[in-house]
GROMACS .gro file of C-alpha atoms in nm:
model
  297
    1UNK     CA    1   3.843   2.967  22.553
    2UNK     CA    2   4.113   3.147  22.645
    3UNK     CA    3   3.994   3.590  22.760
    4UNK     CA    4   4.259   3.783  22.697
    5UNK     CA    5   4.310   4.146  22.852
    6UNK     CA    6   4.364   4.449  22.552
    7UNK     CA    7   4.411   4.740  22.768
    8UNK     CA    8   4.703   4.600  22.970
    9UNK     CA    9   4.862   4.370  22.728
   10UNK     CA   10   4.823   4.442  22.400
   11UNK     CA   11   4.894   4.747  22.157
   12UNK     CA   12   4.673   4.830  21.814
   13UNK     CA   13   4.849   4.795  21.518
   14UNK     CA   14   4.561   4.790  21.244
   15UNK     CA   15   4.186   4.811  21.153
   16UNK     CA   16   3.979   4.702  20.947
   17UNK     CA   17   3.604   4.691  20.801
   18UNK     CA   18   3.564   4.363  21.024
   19UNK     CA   19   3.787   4.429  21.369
   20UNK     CA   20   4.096   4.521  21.467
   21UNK     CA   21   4.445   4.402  21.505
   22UNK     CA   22   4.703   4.418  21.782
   23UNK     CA   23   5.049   4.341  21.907
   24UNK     CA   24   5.120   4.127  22.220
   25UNK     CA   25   5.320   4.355  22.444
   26UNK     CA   26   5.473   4.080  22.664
   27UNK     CA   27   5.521   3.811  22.364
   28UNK     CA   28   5.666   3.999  22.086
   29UNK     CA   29   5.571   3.655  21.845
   30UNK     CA   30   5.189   3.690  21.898
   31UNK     CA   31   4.961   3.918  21.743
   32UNK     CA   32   4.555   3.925  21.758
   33UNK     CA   33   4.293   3.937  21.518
   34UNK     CA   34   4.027   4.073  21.721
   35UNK     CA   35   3.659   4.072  21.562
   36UNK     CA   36   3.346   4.362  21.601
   37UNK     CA   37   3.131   4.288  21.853
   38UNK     CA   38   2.830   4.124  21.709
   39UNK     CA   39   3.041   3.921  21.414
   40UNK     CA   40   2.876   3.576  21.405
   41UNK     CA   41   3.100   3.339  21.589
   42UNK     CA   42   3.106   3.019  21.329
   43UNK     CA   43   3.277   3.327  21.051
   44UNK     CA   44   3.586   3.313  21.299
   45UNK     CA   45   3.564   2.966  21.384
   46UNK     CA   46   3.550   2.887  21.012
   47UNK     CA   47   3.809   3.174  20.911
   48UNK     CA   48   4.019   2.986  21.158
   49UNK     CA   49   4.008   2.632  21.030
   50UNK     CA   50   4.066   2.773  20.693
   51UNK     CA   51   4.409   3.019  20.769
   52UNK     CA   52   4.503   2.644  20.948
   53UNK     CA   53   4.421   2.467  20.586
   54UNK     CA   54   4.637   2.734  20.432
   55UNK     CA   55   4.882   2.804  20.600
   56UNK     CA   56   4.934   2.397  20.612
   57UNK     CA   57   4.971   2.415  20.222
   58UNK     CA   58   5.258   2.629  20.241
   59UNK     CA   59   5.052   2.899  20.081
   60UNK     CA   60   5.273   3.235  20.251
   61UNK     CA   61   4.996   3.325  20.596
   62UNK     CA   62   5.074   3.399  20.931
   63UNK     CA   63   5.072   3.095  21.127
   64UNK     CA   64   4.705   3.037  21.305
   65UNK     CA   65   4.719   2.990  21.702
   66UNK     CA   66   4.366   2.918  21.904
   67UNK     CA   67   4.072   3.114  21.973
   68UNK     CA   68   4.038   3.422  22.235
   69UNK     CA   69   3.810   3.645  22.360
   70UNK     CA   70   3.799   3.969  22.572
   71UNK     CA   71   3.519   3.915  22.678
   72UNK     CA   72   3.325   4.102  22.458
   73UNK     CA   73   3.441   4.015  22.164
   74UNK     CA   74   3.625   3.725  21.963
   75UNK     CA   75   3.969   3.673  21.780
   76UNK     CA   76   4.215   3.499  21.660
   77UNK     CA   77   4.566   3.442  21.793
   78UNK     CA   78   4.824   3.453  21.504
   79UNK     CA   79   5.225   3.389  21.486
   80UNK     CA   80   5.360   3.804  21.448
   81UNK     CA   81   5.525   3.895  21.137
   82UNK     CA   82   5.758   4.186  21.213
   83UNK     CA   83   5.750   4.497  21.054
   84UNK     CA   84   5.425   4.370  20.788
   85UNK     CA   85   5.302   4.655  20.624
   86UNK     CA   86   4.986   4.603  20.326
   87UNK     CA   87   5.059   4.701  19.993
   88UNK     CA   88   4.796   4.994  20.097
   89UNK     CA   89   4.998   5.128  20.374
   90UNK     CA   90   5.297   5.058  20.160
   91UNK     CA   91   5.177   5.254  19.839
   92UNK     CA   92   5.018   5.534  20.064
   93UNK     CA   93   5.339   5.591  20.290
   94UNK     CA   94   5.521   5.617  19.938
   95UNK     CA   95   5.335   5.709  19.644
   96UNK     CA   96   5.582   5.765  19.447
   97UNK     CA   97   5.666   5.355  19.416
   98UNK     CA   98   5.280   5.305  19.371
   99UNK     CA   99   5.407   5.129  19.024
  100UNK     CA  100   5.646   4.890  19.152
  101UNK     CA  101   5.432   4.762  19.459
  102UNK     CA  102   5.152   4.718  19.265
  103UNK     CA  103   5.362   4.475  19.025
  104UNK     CA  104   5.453   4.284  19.298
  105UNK     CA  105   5.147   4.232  19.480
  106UNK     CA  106   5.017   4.150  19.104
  107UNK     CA  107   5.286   3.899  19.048
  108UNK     CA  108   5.211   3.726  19.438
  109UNK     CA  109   4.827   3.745  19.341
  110UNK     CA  110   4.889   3.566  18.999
  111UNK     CA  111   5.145   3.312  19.195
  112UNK     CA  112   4.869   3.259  19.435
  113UNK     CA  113   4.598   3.157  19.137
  114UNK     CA  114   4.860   2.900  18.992
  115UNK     CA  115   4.863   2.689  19.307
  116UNK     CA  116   4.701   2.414  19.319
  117UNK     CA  117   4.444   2.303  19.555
  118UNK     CA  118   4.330   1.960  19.656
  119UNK     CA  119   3.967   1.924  19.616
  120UNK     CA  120   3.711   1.933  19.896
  121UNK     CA  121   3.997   2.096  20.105
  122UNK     CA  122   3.834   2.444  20.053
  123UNK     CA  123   3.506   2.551  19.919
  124UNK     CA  124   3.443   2.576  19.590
  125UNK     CA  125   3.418   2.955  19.528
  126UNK     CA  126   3.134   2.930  19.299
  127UNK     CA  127   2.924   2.777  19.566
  128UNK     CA  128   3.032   3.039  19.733
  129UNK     CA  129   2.886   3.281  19.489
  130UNK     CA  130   2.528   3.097  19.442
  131UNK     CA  131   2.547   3.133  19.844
  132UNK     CA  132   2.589   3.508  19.878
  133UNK     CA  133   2.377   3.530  19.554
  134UNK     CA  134   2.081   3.347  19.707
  135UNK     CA  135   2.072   3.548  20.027
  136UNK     CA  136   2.009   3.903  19.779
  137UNK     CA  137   1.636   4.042  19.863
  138UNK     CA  138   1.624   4.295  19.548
  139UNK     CA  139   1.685   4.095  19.222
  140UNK     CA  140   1.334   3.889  19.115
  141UNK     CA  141   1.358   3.527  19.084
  142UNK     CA  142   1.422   3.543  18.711
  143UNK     CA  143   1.660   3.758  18.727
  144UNK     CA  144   1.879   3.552  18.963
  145UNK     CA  145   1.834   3.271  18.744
  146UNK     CA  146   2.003   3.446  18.470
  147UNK     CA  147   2.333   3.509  18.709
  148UNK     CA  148   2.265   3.162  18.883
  149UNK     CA  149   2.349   3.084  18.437
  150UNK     CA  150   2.657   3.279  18.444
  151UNK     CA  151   2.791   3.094  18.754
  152UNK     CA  152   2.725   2.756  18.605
  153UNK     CA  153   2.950   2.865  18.315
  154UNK     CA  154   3.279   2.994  18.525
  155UNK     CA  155   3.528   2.751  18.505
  156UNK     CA  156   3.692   2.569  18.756
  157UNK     CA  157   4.086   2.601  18.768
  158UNK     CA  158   4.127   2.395  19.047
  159UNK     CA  159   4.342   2.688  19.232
  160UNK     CA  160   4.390   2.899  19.485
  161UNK     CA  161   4.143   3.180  19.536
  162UNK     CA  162   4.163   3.434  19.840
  163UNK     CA  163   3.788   3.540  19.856
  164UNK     CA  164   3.892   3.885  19.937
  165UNK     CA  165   4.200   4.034  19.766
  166UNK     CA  166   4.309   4.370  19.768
  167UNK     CA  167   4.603   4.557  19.863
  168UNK     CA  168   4.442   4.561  20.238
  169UNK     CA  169   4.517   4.166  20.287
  170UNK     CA  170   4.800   4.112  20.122
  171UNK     CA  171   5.123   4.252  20.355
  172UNK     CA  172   5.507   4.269  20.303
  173UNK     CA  173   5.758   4.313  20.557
  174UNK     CA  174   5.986   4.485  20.326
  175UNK     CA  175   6.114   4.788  20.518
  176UNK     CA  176   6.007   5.162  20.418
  177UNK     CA  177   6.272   5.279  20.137
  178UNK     CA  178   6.386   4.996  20.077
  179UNK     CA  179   6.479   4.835  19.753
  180UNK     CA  180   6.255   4.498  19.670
  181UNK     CA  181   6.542   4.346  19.565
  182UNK     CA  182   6.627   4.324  19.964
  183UNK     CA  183   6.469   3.986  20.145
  184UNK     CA  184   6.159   4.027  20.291
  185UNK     CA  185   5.813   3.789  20.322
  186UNK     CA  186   5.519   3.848  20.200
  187UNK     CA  187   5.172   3.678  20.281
  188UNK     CA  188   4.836   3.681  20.244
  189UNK     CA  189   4.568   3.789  20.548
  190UNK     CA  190   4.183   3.724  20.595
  191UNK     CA  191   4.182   3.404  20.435
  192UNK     CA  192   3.774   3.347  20.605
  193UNK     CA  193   3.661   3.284  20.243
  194UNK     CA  194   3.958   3.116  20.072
  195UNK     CA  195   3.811   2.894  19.850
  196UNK     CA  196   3.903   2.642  19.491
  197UNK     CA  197   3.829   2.809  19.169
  198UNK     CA  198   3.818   3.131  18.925
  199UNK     CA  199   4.076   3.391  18.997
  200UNK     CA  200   3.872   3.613  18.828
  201UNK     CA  201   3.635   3.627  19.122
  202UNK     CA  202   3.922   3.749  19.317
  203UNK     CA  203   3.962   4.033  19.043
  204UNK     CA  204   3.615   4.134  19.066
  205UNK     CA  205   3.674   4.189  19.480
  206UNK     CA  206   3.959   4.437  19.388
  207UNK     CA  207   3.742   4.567  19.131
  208UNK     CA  208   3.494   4.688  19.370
  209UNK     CA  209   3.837   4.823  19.600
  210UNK     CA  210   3.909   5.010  19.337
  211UNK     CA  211   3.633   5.197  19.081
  212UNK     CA  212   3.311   5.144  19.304
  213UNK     CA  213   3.395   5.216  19.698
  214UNK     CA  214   3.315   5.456  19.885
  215UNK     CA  215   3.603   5.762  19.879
  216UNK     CA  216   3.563   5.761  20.264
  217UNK     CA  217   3.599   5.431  20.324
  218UNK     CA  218   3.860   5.401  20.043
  219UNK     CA  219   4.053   5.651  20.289
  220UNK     CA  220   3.995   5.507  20.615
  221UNK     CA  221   4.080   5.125  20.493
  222UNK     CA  222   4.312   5.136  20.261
  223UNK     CA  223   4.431   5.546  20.300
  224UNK     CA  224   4.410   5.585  19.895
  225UNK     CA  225   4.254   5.795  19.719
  226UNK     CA  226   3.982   5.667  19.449
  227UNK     CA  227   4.269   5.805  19.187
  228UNK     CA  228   4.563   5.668  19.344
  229UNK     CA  229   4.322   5.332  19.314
  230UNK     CA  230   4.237   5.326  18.974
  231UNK     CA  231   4.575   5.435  18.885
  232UNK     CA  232   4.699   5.165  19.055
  233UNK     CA  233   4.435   4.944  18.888
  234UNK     CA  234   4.589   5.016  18.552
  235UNK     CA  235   4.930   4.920  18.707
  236UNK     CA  236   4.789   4.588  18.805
  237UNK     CA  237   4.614   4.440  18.473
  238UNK     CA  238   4.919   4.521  18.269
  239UNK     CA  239   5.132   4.343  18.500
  240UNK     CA  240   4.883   4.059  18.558
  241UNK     CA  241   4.717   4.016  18.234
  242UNK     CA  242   4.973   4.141  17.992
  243UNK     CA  243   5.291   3.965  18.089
  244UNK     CA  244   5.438   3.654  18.101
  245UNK     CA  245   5.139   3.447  17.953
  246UNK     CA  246   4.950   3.721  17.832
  247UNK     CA  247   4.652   3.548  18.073
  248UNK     CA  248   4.448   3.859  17.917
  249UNK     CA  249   4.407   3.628  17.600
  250UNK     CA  250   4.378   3.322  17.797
  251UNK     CA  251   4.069   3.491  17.991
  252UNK     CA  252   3.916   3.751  17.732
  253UNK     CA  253   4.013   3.616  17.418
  254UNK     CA  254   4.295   3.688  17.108
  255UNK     CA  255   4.376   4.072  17.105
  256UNK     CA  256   4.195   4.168  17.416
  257UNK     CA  257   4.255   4.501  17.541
  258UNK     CA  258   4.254   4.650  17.901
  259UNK     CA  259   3.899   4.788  17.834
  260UNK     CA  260   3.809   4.446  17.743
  261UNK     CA  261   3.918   4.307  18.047
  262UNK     CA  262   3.767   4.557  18.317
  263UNK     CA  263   3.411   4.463  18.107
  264UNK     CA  264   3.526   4.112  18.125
  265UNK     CA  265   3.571   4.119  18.497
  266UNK     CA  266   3.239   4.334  18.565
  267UNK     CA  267   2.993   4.038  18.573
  268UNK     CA  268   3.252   3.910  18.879
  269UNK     CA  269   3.237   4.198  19.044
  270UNK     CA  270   2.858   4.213  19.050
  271UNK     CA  271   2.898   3.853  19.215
  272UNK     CA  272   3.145   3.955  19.488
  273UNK     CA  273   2.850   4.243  19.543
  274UNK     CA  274   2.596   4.001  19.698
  275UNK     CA  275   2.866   3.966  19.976
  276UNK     CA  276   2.900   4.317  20.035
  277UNK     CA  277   2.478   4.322  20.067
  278UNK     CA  278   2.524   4.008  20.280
  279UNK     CA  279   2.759   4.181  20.515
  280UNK     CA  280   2.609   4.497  20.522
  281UNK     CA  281   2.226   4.361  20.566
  282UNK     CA  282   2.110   4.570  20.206
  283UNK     CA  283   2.219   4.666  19.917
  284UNK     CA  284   2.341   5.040  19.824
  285UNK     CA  285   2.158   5.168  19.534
  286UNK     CA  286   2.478   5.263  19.320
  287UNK     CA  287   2.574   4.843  19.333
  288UNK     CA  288   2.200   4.765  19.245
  289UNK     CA  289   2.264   4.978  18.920
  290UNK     CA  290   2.604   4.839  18.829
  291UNK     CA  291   2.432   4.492  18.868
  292UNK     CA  292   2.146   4.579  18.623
  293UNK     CA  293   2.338   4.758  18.389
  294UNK     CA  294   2.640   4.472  18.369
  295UNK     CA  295   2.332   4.214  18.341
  296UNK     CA  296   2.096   4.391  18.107
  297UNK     CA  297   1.816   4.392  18.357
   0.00000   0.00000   0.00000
């Protein structure tokens, strides 16, 4: 494996809950992914040989290199797209377009869940789900029998879901102030759990983002406010659910309204909690109560 050297070579250019991210100073194509110390190795192995799988589908990623190390700690080498920003950094450097960057990171999201992907290539994300669900140590055996249920019942649209979508992992390399209709990329980031299934799994993630993080870490990760968040939330089901297809109708059923949809989405979002207990090693009281009270326990 290849050790790379930070301090003389490279320059930080993000963070994140998992690591950090820098620029190659000599090599201005390269770019690292660079994990905590501590993160279990076969995550980045795996997160590797999926952003290959994807980025091999022509689904818009940065393109994976090899493994590295600095010693301390792991990473990822990826090809450098210029001048990325996330929709976060994006919609906190300029507020006032919060409304049309959220429609666009809406519209890539919903372009994202209409692609179509080969089974067996990726997991199927509701083994995913009965994975992160099995590892909780609060819920009683019953009680995860009643979610394991609900899991048997989401359906399988044979697409494209991220695993962990919010405005932090999806980037844009449109330029600050300037107009979308100008050409610019934009692709998706921290593809580790990528998997084949229900987008609405990916809606429960940002639902978390959103209504039910902390307002520190909300700030620190994604430099939003919990308002600014929700606001944006809004912003994102009407664009999402409400036009085109009107996939609110398709998911929730004739005459659903946006209420209907955040309650449709909950039981998702208490799903997408076991991997925030998984991650963390426990779960916080506050997502223990929003999983009893969207589950009737």
């Amino acid at each position: 494996m290849e050790k790379v050297n930070i301090e003389n070579d490279y320059r930080k250019s993000g963070e994140g809950a998992n690591g950090d991210s820098y620029d190659c100073l000599t090599d201005e194509s390269i770019m690292l992914k660079m994990y905590n110390a501590g993160y279990p190795e076969h995550m980045i192995t795996d997160e590797l040989e999926v952003a290959r799988k994807v980025y091999s589908l022509g689904i818009p990623s940065p393109e994976p290199g090899c493994l590295v190390t600095d010693g301390s700690r792991l990473g990822i080498r990826y090809r450098r797209i210029a001048g990325k920003r996330s929709f976060a950094r994006m919609i906190s450097d300029e507020p006032d377009r919060m409304e049309e960057y959220t429609r666009e990171f809406a519209r890539y999201c919903k372009t994202l869940h209409s692609t179509p992907v080969p089974e067996g290539l990726f997991p199927d994300a509701r083994e995913q789900a009965r994975h992160f669900l099995e590892c909780d140590k609060v819920f009683s055996a019953a009680e995860k029998a009643f979610m394991q249920n609900f899991i048997d019942l989401i359906p399988d649209t044979g697409t494209a879901v991220h695993g962990d979508m919010h405005v932090g992992n999806v980037i844009s390399t449109l330029p600050e102030g300037a107009p979308l209709s100008q050409d610019h990329t934009v692709n998706f980031i921290d593809l580790g759990l990528f998997s084949r299934g229900c987008p609405l799994l990916d809606m429960g993630m940002f639902q978390i983002v959103c209504f039910f993080s902390d307002e520190d870490f909300r700030r620190e990760n994604y430099h939003l406010t919990g308002s600014m968040m929700r606001a944006m939330w809004d912003i994102f089901v009407d664009e999402y659910f409400y036009s085109d297809d009107c996939a609110a109708e398709k998911w929730f059923g004739p005459g659903a309204t946006p209420q209907a949809v955040f309650e449709g989405i909950l039981p998702y979002t208490c799903l997408k909690i076991f991997l925030i207990e998984h991650n963390a090693g426990a779960l916080f009281p506050h997502y223990e109560n929003i999983i009893r009270q969207t589950f009737g326990f």
